[in-house]
Short mmCIF file of C-alpha atoms in Angstrom, two decimals:
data_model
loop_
_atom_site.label_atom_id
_atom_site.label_comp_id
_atom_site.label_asym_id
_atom_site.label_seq_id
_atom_site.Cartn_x
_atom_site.Cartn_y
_atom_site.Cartn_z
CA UNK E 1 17.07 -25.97 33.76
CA UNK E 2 15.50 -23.00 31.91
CA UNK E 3 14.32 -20.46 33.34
CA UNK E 4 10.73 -20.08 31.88
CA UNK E 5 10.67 -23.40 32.64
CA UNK E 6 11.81 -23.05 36.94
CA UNK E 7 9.49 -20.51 37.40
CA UNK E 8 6.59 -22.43 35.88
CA UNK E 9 7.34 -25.13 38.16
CA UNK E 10 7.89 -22.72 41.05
CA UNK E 11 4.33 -20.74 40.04
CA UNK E 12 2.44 -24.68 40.45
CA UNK E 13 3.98 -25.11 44.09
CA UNK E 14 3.08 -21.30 44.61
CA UNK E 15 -0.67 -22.06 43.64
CA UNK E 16 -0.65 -25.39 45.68
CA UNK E 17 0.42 -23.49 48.59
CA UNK E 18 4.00 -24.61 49.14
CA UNK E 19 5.13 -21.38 48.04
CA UNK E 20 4.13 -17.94 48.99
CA UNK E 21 3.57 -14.88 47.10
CA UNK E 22 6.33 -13.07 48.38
CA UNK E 23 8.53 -15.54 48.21
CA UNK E 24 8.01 -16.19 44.48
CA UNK E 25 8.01 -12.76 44.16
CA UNK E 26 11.47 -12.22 44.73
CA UNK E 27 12.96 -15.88 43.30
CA UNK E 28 11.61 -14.88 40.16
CA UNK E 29 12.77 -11.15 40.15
CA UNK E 30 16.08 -12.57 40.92
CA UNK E 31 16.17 -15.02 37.67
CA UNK E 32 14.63 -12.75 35.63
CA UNK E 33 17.85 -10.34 36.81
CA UNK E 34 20.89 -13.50 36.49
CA UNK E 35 19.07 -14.13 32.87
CA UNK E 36 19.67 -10.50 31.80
CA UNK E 37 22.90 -10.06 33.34
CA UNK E 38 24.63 -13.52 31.97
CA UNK E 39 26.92 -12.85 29.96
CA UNK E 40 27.14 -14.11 25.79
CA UNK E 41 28.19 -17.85 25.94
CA UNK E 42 31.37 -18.28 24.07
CA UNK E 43 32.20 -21.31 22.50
CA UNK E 44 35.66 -22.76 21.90
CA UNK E 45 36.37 -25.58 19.32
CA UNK E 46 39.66 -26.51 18.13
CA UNK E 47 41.16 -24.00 20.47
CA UNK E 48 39.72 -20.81 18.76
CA UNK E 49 36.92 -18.74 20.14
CA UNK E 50 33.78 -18.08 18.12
CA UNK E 51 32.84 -14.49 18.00
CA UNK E 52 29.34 -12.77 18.32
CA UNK E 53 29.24 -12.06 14.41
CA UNK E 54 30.18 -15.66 13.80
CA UNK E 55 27.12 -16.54 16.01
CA UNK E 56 24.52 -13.63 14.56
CA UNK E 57 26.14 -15.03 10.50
CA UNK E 58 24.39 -18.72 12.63
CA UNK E 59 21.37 -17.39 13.36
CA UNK E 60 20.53 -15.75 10.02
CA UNK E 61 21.34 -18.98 7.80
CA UNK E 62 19.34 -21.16 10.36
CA UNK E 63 16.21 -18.58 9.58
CA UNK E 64 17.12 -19.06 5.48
CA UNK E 65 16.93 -22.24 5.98
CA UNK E 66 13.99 -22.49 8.06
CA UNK E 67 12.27 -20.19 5.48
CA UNK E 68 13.58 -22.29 2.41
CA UNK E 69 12.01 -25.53 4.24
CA UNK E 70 8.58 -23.12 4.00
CA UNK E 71 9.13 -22.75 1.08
CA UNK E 72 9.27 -25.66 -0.35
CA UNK E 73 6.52 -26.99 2.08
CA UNK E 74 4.43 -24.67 0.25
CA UNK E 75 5.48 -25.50 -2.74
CA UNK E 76 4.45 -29.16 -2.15
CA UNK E 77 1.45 -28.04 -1.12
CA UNK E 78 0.66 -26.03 -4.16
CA UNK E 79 1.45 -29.40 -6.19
CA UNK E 80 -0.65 -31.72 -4.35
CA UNK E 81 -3.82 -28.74 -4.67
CA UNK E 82 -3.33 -28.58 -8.46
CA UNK E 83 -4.18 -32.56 -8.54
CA UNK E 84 -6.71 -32.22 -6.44
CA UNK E 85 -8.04 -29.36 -8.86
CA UNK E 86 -7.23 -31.23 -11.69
CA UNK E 87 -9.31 -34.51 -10.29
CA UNK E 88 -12.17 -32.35 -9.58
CA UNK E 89 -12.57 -31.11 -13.33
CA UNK E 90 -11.96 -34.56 -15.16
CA UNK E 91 -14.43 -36.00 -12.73
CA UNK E 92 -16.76 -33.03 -13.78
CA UNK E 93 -15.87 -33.75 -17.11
CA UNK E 94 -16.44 -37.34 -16.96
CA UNK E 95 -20.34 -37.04 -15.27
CA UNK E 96 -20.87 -34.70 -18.03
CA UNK E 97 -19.84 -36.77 -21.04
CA UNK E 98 -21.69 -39.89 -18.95
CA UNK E 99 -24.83 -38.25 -17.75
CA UNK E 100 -25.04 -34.42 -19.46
CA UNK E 101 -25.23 -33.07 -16.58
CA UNK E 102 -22.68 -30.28 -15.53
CA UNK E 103 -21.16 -30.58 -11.69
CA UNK E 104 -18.04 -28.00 -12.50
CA UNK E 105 -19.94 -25.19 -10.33
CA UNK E 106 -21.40 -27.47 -7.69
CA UNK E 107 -18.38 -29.63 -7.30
CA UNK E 108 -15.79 -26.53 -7.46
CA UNK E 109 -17.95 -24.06 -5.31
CA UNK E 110 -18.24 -27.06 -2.72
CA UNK E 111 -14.49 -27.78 -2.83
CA UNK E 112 -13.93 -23.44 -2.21
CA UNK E 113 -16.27 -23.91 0.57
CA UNK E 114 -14.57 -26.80 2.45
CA UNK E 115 -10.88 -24.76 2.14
CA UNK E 116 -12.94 -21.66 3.12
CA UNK E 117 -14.45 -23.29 6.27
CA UNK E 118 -12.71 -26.31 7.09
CA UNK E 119 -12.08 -26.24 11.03
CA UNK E 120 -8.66 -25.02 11.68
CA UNK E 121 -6.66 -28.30 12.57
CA UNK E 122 -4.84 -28.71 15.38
CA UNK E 123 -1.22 -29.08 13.50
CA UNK E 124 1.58 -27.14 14.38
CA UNK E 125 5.23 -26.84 12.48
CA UNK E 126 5.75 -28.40 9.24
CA UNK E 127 1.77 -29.75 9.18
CA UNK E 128 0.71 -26.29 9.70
CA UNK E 129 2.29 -24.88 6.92
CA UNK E 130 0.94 -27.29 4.60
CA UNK E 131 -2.28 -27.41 5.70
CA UNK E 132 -2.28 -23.51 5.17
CA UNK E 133 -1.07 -23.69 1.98
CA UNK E 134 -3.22 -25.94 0.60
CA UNK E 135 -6.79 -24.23 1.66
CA UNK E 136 -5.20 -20.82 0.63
CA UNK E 137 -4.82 -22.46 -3.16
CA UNK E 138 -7.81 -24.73 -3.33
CA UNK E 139 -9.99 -21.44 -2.17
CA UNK E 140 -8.53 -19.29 -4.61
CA UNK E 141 -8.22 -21.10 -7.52
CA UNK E 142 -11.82 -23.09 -7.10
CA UNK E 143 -13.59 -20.01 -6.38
CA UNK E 144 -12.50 -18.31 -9.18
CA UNK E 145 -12.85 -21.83 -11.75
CA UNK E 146 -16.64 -21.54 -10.48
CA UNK E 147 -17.24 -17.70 -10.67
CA UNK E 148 -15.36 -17.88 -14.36
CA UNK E 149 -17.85 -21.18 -15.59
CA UNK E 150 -20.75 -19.27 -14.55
CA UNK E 151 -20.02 -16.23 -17.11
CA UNK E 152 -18.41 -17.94 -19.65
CA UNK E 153 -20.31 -21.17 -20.10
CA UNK E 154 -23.78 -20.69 -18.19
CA UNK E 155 -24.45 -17.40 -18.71
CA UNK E 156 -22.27 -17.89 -22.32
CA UNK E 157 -21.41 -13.87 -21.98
CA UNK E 158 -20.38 -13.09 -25.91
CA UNK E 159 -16.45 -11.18 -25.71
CA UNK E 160 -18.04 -7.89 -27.48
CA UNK E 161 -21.11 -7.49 -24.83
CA UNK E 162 -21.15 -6.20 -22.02
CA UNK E 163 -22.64 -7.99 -18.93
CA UNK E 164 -24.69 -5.26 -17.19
CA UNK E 165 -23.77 -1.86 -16.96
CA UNK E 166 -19.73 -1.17 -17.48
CA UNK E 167 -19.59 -5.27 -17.60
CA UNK E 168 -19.62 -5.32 -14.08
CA UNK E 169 -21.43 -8.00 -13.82
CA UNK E 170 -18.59 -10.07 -15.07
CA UNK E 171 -15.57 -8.09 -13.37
CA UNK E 172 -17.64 -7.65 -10.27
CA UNK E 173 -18.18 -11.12 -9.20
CA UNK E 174 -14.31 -11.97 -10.18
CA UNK E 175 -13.02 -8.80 -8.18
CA UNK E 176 -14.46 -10.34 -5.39
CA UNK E 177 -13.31 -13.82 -5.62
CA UNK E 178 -9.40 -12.06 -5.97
CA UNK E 179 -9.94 -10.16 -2.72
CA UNK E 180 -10.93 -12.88 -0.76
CA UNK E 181 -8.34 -15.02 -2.24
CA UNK E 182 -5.83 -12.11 -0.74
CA UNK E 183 -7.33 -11.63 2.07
CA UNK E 184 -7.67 -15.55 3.13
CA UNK E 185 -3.55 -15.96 2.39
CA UNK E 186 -2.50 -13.50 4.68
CA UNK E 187 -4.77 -15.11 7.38
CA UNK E 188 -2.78 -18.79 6.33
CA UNK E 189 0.29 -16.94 6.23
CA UNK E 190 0.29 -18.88 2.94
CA UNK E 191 3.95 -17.38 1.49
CA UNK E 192 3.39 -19.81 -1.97
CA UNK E 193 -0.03 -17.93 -2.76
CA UNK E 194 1.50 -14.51 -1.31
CA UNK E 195 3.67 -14.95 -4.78
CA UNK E 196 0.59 -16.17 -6.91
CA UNK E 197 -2.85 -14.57 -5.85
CA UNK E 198 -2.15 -11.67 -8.05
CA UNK E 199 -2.86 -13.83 -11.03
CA UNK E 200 -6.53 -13.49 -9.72
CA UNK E 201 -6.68 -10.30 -10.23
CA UNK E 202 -6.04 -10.53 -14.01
CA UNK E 203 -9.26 -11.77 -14.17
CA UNK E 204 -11.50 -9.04 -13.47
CA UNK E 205 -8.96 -6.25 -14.95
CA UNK E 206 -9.77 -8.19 -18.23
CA UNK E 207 -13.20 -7.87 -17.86
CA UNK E 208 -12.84 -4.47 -17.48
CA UNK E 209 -11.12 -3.57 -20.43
CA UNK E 210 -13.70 -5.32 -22.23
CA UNK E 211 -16.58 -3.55 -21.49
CA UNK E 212 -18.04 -1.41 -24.67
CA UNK E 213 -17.78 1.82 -22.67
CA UNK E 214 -16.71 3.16 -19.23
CA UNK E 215 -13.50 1.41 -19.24
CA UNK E 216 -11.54 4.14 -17.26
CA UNK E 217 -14.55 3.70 -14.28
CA UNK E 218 -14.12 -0.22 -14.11
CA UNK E 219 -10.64 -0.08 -13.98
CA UNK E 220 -10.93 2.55 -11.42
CA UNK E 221 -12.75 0.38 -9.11
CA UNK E 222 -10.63 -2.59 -9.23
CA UNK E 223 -7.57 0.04 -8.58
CA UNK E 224 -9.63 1.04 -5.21
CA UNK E 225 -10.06 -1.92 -4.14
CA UNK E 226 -6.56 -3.41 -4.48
CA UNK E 227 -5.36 -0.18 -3.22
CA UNK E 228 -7.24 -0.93 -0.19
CA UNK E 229 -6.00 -4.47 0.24
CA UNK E 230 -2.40 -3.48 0.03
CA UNK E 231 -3.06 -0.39 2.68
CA UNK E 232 -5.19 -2.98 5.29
CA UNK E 233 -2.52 -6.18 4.87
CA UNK E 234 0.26 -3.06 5.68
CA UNK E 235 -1.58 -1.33 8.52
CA UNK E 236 -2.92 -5.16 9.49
CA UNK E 237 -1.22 -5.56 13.40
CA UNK E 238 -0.70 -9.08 12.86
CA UNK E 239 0.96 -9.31 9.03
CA UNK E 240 4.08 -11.28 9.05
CA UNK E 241 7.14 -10.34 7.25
CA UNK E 242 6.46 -12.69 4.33
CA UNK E 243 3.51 -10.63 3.06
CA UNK E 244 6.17 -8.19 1.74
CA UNK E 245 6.36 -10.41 -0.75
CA UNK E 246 2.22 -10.47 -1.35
CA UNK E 247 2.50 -6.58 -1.59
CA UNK E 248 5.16 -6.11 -4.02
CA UNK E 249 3.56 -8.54 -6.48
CA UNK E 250 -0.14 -6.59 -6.20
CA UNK E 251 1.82 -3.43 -5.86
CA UNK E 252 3.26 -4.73 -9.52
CA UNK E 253 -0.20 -5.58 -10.20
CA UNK E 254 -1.28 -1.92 -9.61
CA UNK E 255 1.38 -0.77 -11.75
CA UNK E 256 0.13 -2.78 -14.89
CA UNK E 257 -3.56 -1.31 -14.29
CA UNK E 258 -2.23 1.85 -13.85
CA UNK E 259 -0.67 1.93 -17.09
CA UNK E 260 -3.17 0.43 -19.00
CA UNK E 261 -5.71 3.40 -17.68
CA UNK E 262 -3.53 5.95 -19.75
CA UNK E 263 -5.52 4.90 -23.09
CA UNK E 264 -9.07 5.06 -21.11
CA UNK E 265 -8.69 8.90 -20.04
CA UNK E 266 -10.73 9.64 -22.67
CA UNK E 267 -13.33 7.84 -20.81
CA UNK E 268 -12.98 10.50 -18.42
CA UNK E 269 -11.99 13.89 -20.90
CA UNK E 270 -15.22 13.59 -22.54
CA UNK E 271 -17.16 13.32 -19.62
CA UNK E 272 -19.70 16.39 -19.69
CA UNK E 273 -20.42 15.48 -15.95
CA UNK E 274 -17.32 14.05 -14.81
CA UNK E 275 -14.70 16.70 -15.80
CA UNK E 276 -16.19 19.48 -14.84
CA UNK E 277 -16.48 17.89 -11.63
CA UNK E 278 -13.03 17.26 -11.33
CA UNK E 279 -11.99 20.53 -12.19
CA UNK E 280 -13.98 21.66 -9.69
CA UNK E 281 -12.77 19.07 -6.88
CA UNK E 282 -9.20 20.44 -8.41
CA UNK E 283 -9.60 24.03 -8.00
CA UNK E 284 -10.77 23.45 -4.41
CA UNK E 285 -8.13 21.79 -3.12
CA UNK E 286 -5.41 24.39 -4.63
CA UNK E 287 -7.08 27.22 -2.81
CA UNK E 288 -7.16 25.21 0.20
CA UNK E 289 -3.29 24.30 -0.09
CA UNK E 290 -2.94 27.92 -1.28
CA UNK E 291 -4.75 28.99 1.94
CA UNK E 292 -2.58 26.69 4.01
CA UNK E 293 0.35 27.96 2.49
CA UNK E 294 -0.12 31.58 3.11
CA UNK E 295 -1.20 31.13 6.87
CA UNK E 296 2.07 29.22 7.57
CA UNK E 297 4.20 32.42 5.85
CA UNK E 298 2.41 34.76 8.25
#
């Protein structure tokens, strides 16, 4: 019998009063003991012995295979939330052609809603996964459908205006809708979307560059904010060791914004406020270093 499994049986006779304390006391100090003194089970087939690296070389395939099986669990998953996605908008389309009326927000923002705040399900193992999976997509992707018809077809934002000040009014709403998205994987340990939610964040970057002015200050922002999302999911107790994959991808992301700000420093050169300020900010911390420095030579 295993011995987790004794000594739970031993604890319910201790609790009915079969047992006493003391005596469970010491039975279980002396499994716990055998179980860390037994030695490594060898096993023989065929009249050879199988070594420990034979056994560790065991272990590591049955976790790549384990992990492939997640995989394509989530996979599936994806698949099955792109119909449902896909359903949603020809039924929108179809009430609109029928009646004129447009459902895309109200049917998309309810469908982000019920992945947002469905009751976790009781599921465990290959359910789990699935059910994970497909909230994390149907969140992401039906938020964002309903944030993007509001600016593009309700509001009907023309490409060469901006939509309030530094078009954040169009990148704003969309850099919210990517950090959720994020944020709302890692919790579903979603490793599918951990590969694909920094698509999202195309969205308001675009924005961004579109604005008439101020580009350099929009792009900025969204740079803060994913910064801060990468920093939280690594400092984040509880992050699994898929989400490596979720921060190389926005790490990429960051990468592609950070190049693109290169041609918007002018934004920032011919600032009469803001470069002065920075020079200033600048000049304070290299007396402060220089300060630092010179107290550590003495």
């Amino acid at each position: 019998m295993d011995i987790d499994a004794f000594l739970s049986r031993l604890d319910s006779h201790r609790r009915a009063g079969r047992v006493d304390d003391a005596t469970f006391s010491r039975v279980a100090e002396h499994e716990r003991s055998e179980k860390n003194d037994a030695p490594t089970s060898i096993v023989i087939e065929n009249g050879s012995a199988v070594s420990g690296a034979d056994l560790e070389s065991t272990g590591e395939g049955s976790q790549l295979a384990a992990n492939s099986k997640r995989f394509s669990l989530g996979v599936a998953a994806a698949i099955g939330s792109t119909l449902i996605l896909v359903g949603i908008g020809l039924l929108a389309s179809l009430v609109d052609d029928a009646t004129d009326l447009d459902l895309v927000i109200p049917l998309f923002g309810l469908l982000a809603g019920l992945a947002y705040f469905a009751p976790n399900l009781k599921v465990e193992g290959r359910a789990e996964v699935f059910v994970g999976e497909a909230r994390s997509v149907l969140f992401g992707v039906a938020s964002m459908v309903a944030v993007m018809w509001y600016i593009t077809v309700i509001v009907d934002k023309p490409w060469d205006e901006d939509f309030g000040p530094l078009n954040m009014f169009a990148w704003g709403p969309t850099l919210a809708v990517a950090f959720a998205a994020v944020g709302f994987a890692r919790k579903m340990n979603a490793w599918v979307s951990y590969c694909l939610t920094w698509i999202l964040w195309f969205y308001p970057f675009v924005f961004a560059l579109e604005a008439g002015s101020g580009e350099f200050y929009g792009i900025a922002v969204i740079m803060a904010v994913l910064s801060y999302a990468m920093v939280s999911e690594y400092l984040d107790e509880k992050r699994t060791a898929g989400s490596g994959v979720q921060a190389a991808f926005l790490g990429m992301m960051w990468g592609i914004m950070a190049w693109f700000t290169l041609e918007e420093f002018d934004d920032l050169i011919n600032n009469d406020v803001v470069l002065p300020l920075a020079y200033i900010l600048g000049w304070m911390a290299v007396v402060e270093a220089a300060g630092r420095y010179t107290t550590l030579l003495t």
